[in-house]
CSV table of C-alpha atoms in Angstrom, one decimal:
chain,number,residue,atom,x,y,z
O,1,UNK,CA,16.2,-11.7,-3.3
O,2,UNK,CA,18.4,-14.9,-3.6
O,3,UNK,CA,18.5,-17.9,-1.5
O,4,UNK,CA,21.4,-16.7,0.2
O,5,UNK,CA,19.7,-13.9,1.5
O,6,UNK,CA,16.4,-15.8,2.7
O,7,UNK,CA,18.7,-18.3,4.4
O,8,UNK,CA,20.3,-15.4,6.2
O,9,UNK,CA,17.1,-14.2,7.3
O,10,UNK,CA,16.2,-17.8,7.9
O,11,UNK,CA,19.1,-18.0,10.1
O,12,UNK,CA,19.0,-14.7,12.5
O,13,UNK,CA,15.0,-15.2,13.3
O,14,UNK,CA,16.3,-18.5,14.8
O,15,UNK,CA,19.3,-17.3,16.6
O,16,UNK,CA,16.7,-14.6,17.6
O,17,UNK,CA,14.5,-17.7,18.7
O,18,UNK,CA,17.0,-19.5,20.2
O,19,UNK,CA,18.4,-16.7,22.4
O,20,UNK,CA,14.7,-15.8,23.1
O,21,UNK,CA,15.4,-11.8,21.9
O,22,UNK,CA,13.2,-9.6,19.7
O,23,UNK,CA,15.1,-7.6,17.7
O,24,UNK,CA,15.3,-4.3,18.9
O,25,UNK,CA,16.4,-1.0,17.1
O,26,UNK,CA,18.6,1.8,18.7
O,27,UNK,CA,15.7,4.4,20.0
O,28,UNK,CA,12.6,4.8,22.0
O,29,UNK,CA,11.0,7.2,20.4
O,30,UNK,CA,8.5,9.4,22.1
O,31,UNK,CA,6.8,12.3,19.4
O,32,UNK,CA,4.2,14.4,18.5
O,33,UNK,CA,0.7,13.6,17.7
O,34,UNK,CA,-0.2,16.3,15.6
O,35,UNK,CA,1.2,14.3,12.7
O,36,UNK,CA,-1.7,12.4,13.2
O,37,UNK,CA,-3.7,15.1,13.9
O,38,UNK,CA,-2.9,18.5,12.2
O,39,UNK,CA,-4.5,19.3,9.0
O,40,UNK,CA,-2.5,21.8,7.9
O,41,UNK,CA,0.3,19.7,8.1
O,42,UNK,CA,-1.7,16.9,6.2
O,43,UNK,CA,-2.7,18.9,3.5
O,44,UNK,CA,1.2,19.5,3.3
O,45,UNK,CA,1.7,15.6,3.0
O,46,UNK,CA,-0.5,16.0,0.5
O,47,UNK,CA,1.3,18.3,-1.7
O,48,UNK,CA,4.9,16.4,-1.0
O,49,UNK,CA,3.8,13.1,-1.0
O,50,UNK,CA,0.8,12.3,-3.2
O,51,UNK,CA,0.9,15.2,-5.8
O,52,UNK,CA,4.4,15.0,-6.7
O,53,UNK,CA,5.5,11.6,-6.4
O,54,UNK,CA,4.9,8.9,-8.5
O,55,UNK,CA,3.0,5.9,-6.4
O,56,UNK,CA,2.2,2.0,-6.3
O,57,UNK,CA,-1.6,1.7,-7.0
O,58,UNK,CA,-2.2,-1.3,-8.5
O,59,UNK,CA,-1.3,-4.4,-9.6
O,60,UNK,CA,-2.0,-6.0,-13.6
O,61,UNK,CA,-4.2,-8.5,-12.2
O,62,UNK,CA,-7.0,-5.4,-11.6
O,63,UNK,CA,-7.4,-5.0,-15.2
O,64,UNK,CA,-5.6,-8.2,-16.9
O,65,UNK,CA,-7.2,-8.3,-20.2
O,66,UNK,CA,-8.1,-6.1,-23.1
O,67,UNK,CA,-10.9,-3.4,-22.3
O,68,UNK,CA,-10.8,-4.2,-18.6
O,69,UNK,CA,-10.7,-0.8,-16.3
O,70,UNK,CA,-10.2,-0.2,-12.9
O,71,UNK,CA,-11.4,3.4,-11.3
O,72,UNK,CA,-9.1,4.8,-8.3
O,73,UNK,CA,-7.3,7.7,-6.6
O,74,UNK,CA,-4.0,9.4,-5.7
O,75,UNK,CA,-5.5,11.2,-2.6
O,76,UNK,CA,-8.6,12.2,-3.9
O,77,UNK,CA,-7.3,12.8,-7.6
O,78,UNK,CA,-9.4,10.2,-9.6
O,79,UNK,CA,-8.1,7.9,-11.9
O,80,UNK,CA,-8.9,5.2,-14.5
O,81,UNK,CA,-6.6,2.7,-15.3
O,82,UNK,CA,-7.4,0.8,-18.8
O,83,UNK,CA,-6.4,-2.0,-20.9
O,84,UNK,CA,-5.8,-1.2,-24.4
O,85,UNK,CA,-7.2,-3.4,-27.5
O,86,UNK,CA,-3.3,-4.1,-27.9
O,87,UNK,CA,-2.7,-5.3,-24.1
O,88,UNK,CA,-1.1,-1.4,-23.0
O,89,UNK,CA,-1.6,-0.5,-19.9
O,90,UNK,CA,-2.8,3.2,-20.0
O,91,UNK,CA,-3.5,5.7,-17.1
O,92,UNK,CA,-6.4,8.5,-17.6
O,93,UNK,CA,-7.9,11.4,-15.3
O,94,UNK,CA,-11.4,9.9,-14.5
O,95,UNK,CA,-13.0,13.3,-16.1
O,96,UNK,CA,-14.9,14.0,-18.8
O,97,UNK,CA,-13.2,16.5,-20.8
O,98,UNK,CA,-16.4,18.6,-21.4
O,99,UNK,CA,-17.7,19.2,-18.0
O,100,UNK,CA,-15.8,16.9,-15.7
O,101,UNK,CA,-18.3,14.2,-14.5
O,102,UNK,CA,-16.7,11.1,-13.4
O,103,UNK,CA,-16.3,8.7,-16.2
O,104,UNK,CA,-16.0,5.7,-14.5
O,105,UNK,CA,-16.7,3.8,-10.9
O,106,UNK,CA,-15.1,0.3,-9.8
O,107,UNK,CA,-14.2,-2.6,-12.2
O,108,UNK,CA,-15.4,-3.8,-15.5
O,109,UNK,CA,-14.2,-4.3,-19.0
O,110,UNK,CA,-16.0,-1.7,-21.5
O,111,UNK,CA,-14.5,-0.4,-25.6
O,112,UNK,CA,-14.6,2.8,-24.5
O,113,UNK,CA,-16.3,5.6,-21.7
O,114,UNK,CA,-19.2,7.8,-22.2
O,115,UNK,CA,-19.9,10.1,-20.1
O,116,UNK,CA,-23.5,9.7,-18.7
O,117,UNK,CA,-23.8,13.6,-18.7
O,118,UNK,CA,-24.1,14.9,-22.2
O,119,UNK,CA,-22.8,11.7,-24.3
O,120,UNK,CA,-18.8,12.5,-25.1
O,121,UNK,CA,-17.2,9.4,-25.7
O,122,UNK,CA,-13.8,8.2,-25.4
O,123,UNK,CA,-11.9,4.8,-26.5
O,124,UNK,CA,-9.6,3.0,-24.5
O,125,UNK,CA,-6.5,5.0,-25.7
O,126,UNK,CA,-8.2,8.1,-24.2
O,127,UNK,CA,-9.1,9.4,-27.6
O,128,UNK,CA,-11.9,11.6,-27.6
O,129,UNK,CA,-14.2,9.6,-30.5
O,130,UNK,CA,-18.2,11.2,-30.3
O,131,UNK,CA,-19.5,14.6,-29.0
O,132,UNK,CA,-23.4,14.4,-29.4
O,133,UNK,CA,-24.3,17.8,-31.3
O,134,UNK,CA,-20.5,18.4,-32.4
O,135,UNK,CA,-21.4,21.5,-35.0
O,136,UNK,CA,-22.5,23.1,-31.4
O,137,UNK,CA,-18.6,23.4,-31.0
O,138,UNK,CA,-16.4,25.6,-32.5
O,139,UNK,CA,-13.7,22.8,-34.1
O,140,UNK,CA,-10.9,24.1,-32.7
O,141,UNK,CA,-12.1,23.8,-29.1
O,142,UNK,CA,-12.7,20.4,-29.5
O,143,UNK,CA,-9.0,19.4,-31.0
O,144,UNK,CA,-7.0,17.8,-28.2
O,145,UNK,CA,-9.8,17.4,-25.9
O,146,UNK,CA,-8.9,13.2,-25.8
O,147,UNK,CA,-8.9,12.5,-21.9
O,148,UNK,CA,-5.8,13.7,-20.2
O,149,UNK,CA,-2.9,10.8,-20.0
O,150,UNK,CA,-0.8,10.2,-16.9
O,151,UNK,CA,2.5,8.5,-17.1
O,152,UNK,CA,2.8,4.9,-16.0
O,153,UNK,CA,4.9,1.9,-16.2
O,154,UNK,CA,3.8,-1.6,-15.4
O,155,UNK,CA,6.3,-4.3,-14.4
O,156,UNK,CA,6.6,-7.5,-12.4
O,157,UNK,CA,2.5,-7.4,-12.2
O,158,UNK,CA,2.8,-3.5,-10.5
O,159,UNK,CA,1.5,-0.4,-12.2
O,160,UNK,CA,3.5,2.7,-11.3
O,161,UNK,CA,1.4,6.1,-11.6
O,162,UNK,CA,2.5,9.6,-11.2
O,163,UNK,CA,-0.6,11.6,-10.6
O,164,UNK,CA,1.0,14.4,-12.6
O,165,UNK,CA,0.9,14.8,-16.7
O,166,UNK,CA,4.1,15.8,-16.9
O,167,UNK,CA,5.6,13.5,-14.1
O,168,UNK,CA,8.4,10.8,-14.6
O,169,UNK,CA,8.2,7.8,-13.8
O,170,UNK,CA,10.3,4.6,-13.3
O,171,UNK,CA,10.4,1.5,-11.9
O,172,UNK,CA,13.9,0.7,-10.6
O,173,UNK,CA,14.6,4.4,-9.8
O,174,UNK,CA,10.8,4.2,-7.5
O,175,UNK,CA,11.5,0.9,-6.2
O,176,UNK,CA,15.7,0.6,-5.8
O,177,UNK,CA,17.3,-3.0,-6.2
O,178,UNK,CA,16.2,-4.1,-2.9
O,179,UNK,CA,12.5,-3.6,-3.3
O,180,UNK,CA,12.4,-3.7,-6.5
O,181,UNK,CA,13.7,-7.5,-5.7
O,182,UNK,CA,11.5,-8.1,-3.7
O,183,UNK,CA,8.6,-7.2,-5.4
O,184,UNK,CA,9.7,-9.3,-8.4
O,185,UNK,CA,10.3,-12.2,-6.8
O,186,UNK,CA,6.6,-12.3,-5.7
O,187,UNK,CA,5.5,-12.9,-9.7
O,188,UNK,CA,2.6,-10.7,-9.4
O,189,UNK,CA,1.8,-11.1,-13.2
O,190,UNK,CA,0.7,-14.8,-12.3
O,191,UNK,CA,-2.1,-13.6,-9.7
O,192,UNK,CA,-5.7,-13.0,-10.2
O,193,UNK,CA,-8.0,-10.8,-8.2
O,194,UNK,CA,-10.0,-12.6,-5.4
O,195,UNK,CA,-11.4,-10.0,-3.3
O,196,UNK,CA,-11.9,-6.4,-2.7
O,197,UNK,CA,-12.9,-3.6,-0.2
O,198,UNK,CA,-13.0,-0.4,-0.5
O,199,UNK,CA,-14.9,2.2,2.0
O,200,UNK,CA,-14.5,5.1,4.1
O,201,UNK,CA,-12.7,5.1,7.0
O,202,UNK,CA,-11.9,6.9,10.2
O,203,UNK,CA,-8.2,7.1,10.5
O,204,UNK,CA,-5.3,9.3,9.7
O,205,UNK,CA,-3.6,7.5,6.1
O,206,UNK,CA,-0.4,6.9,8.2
O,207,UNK,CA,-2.0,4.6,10.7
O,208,UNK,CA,-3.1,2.0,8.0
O,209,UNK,CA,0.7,1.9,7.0
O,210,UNK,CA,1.9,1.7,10.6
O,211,UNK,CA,-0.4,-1.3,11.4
O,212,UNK,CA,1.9,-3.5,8.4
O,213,UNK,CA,5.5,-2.6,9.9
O,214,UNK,CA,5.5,-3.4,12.9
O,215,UNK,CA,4.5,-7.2,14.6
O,216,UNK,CA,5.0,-5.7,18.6
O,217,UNK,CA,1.3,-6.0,18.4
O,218,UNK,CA,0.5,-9.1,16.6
O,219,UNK,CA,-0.1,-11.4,19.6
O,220,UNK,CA,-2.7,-9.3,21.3
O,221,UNK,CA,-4.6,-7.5,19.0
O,222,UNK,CA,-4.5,-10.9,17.1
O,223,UNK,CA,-4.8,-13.6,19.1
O,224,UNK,CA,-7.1,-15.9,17.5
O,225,UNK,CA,-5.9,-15.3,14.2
O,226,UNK,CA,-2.8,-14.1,12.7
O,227,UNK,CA,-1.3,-14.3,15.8
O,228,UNK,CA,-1.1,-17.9,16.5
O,229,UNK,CA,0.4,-18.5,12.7
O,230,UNK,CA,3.8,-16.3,13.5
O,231,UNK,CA,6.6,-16.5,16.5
O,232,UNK,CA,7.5,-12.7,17.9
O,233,UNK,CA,10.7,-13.0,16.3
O,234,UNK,CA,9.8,-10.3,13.5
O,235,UNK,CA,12.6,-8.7,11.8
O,236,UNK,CA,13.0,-5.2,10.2
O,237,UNK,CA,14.6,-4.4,7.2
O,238,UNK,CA,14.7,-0.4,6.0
O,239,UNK,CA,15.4,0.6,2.1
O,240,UNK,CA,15.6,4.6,2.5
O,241,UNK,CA,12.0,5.3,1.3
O,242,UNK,CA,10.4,1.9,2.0
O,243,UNK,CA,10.5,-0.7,4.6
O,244,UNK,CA,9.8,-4.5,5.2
O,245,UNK,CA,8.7,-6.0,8.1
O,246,UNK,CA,9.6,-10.0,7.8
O,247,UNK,CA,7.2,-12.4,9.5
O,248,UNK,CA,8.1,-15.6,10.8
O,249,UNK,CA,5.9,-18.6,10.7
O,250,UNK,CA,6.0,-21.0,13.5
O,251,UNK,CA,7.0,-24.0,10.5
O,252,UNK,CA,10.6,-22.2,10.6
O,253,UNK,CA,11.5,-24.1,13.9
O,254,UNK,CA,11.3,-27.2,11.7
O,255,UNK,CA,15.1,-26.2,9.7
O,256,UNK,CA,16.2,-26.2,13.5
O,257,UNK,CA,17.2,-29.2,13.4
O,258,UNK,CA,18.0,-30.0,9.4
O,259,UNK,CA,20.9,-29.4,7.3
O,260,UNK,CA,20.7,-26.1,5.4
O,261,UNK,CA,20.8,-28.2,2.1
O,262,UNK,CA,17.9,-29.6,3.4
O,263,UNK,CA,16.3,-26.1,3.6
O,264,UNK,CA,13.2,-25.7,1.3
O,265,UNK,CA,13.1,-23.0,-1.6
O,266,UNK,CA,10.2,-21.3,-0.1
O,267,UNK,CA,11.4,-20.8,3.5
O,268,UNK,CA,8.6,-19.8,6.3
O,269,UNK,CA,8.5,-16.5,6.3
O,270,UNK,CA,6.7,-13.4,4.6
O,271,UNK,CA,7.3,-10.1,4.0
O,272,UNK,CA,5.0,-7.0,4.3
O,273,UNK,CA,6.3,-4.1,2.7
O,274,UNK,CA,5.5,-0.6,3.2
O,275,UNK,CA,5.3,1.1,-0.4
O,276,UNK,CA,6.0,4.8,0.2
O,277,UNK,CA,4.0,6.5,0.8
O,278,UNK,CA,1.1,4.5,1.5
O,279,UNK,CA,1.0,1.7,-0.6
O,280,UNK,CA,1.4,-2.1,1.6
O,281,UNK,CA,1.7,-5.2,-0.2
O,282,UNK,CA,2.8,-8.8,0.4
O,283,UNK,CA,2.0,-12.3,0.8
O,284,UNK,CA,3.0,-15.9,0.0
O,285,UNK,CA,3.0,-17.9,-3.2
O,286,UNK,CA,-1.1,-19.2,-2.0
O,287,UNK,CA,-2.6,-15.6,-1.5
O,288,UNK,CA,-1.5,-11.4,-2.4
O,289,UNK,CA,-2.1,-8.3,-0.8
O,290,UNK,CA,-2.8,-4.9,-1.6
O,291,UNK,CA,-3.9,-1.9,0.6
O,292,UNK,CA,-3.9,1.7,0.0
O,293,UNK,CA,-5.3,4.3,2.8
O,294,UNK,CA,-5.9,7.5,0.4
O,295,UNK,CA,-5.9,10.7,2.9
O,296,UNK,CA,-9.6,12.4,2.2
O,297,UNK,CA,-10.1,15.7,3.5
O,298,UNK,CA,-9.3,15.7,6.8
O,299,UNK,CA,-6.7,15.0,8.5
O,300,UNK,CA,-8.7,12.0,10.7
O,301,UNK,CA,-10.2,10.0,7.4
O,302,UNK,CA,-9.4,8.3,4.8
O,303,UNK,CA,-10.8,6.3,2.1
O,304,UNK,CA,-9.1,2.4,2.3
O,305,UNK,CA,-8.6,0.2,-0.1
O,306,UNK,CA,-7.9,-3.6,0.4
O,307,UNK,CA,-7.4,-6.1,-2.3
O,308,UNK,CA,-6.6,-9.8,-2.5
O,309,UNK,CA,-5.0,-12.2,-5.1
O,310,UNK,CA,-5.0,-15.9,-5.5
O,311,UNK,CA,-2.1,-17.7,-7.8
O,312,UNK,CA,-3.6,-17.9,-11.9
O,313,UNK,CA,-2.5,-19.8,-14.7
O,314,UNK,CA,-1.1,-23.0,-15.2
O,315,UNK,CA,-0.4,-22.6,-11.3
O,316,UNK,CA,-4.4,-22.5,-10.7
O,317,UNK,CA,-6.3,-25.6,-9.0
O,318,UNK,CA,-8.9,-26.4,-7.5
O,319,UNK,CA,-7.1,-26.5,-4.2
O,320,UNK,CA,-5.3,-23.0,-4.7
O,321,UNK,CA,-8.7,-22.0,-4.9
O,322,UNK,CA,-10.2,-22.7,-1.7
O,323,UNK,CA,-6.8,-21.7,-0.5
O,324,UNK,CA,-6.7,-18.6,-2.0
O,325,UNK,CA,-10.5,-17.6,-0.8
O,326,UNK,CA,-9.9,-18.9,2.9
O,327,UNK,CA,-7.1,-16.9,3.1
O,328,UNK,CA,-8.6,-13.7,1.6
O,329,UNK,CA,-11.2,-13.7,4.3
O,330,UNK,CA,-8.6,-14.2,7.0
O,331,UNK,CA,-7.0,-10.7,5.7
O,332,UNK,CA,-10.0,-8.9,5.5
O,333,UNK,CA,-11.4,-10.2,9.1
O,334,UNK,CA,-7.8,-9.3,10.4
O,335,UNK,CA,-7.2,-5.8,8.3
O,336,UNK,CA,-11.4,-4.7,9.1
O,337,UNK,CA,-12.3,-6.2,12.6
O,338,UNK,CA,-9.7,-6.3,14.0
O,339,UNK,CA,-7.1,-3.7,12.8
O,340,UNK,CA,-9.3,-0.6,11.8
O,341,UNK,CA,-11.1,-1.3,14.6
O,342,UNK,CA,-7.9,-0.4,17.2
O,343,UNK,CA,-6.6,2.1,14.7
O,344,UNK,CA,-9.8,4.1,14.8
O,345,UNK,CA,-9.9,4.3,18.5
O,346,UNK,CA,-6.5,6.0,18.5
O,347,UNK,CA,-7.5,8.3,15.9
O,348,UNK,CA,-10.6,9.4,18.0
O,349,UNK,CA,-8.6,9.7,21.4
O,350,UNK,CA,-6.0,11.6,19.6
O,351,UNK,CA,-8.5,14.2,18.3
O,352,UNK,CA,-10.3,14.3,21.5
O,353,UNK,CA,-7.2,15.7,23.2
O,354,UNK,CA,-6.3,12.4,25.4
O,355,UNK,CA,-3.5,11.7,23.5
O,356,UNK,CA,-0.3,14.5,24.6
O,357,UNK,CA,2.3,12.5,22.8
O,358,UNK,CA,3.5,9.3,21.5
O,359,UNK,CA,6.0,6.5,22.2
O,360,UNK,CA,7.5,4.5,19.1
O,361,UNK,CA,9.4,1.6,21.0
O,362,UNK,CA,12.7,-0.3,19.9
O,363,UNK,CA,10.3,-3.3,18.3
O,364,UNK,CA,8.8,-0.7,16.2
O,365,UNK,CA,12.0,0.0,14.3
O,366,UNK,CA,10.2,0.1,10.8
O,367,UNK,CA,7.7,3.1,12.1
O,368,UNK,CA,10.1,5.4,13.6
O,369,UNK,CA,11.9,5.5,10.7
O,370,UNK,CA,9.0,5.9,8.6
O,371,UNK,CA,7.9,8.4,10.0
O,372,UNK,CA,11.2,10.3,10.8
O,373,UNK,CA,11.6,10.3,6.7
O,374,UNK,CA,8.0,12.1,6.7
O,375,UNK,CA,9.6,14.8,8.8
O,376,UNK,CA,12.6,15.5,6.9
O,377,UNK,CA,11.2,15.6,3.8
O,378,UNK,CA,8.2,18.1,4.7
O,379,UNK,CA,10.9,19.9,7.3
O,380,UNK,CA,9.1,19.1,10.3
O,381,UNK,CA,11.0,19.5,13.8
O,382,UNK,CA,9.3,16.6,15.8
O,383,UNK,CA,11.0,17.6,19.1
O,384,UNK,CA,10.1,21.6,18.9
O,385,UNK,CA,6.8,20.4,18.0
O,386,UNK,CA,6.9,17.7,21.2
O,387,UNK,CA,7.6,20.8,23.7
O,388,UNK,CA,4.9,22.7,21.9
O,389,UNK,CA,2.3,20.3,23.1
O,390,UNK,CA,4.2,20.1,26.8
O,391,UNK,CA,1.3,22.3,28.0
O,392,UNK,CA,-1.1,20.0,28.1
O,393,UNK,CA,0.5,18.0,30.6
O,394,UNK,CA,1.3,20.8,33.2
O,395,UNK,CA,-2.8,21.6,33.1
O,396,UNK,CA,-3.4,17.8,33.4
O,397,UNK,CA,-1.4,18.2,36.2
């Protein structure tokens, strides 16, 4: 994104300001909460949005140098993700190709996986190198039995993976010129790894997603700690498959009052950007953020995943540091306390049958689209749906 368009942006969250509006989209949205709640419909999402697409889940600074690995998922599917002794990037199934066992948990840097079952070894180009016993295999079984590739491309610090062998994948057609911007401009390649969470968890995928996109909520579910950092002024910005909600920082009422040639080059605002189809990420040029919310199997839980990245390199100090780590707990206080904590409660009350429908507001432009491109592309008729559920407020009655 050029300066052009952050001064644009600059510019409408303090007309916005000035005027004392929100911006508002063009429907109040009230829908059905069985896409929260139905599992057949989730295993559906599964197929359609996980299985065949490719997806955002990672980011080079998880495995930056030669050997280093980092073990994950595609909605259950696991997956190790390895440096090469050449620098490649390389993408693997997380199964030993004798019996199946997990190779690998977490983090680490390693020449090569063994499985801790029966021994079968395998470098870091997934080539299958030692089989304990190997005259107790016919030598034909064991030809192409190296550990089963996925594609992947890695740009601008991202790693693209499409949880299929056969699967295409690639980066400007995933992203589009918008996002793809976007995502570039954040220089992810200079970032190191600061924190990490990962965990069960007892929400629906889509909530995690929803809690990024929309800042109606910021000043009271987040009073005493995001909250006071941003005016309400939040702004929406929708790419087809993706979305970005931009969050202003109460330093942008400073350029009130200056000449736009006076403007910094980093103006005060972030963007938060939801990844379809679960994938967030964001952040400023001090810390990074990456979350994933991989459905499990149910429709009500997921496992989540939370990462954080301070600036590396020549950019590195002692005071980007203490920055970085600062900042890193902020997101985690705010993402597990505070977030997960409201999101859980709605997935519970929603199960429990409290919940007969939903109402996505005109500040929450970012979710009803989000989630109106989940219906069309699994053919789901939200209002039939809505009616279906009508019963259950002529017994409340």
């Amino acid at each position: 994104m050029d300066r052009a368009q952050r001064v644009a942006i600059a510019k409408r969250i303090l007309d916005f300001h000035a005027r004392d509006v929100d911006e508002m989209g063009e429907e109040s949205w009230e829908t059905d909460v069985g896409r929260f709640t139905d599992q057949a419909r989730f295993e559906l999402e599964k197929q359609e949005f996980f299985m065949k697409r490719p997806q955002l889940i990672a980011y080079s600074a998880d495995f930056p140098e030669p050997g280093d690995y980092y073990a994950t998922e595609i909605a259950g599917k696991p997956i190790i993700l390895v440096r090469n002794k050449d620098g490649e990037a390389k993408a693997f199934l997380n199964a030993c190709r004798h019996r199946g066992v997990k190779l690998a948990e977490g983090c680490g840097n390693a020449k090569g996986f063994t499985c801790p079952y029966h021994g079968w070894t395998y470098n870091n180009d997934g080539d299958l190198i030692s089989v304990p016993s190997r005259s107790a295999f016919d030598a034909e079984q064991l030809e192409g039995r190296n550990l089963i590739e996925l594609p992947l491309v890695e740009k601008h610090g991202v790693v693209l993976v499409h949880p299929q062998p056969g699967g295409h994948v690639d980066y400007d057609e995933f992203f589009g010129p918008e996002m793809g911007g976007i995502v570039a401009d954040y220089k992810l390649e200079d970032f190191r790894l600061v924190g990490e969470y990962k965990a069960p968890a007892r929400i629906n995928w889509k909530h995690a997603v929803d809690g990024g996109l929309e800042g109606y909520h910021v000043p009271f579910l987040h009073p005493n700690t995001v909250g006071p950092m941003t005016l309400r002024q939040f702004m929406h910005m929708d790419f087809g498959m993706h979305h970005t909600l931009v969050s202003p920082q109460m330093q942008i009422l400073d350029l009130k009052d200056k000449p736009e040639s006076e403007w910094p080059e980093d103006l005060p605002f972030g963007f938060t950007n939801a990844v379809f189809p679960n994938t967030v990420v964001g952040g400023s040029r001090h810390i990074m953020f990456f979350q994933r919310s991989e459905p499990g199997e149910t429709v009500g839980t997921c496992t989540y995943i939370f990462r954080t990245y301070g600036p590396a390199g020549e950019s590195r100090t002692e005071e980007t540091d203490k920055m970085a780590q600062y900042m890193s707990d902020l997101l985690l206080k705010v993402s597990l306390e505070e977030d997960m904590v409201i999101q859980s409660s709605a997935q519970v009350q929603m199960e429990a049958g409290a919940v007969p429908s939903i109402i996505m507001g005109r500040r929450e432009v970012n979710i009803v689209n989000m989630h109106k491109n989940h219906d069309r592309l699994i053919g789901h008729d939200a209002l039939a749906a809505l009616h279906k559920g009508s019963e259950f407020a002529e017994a409340a009655e």
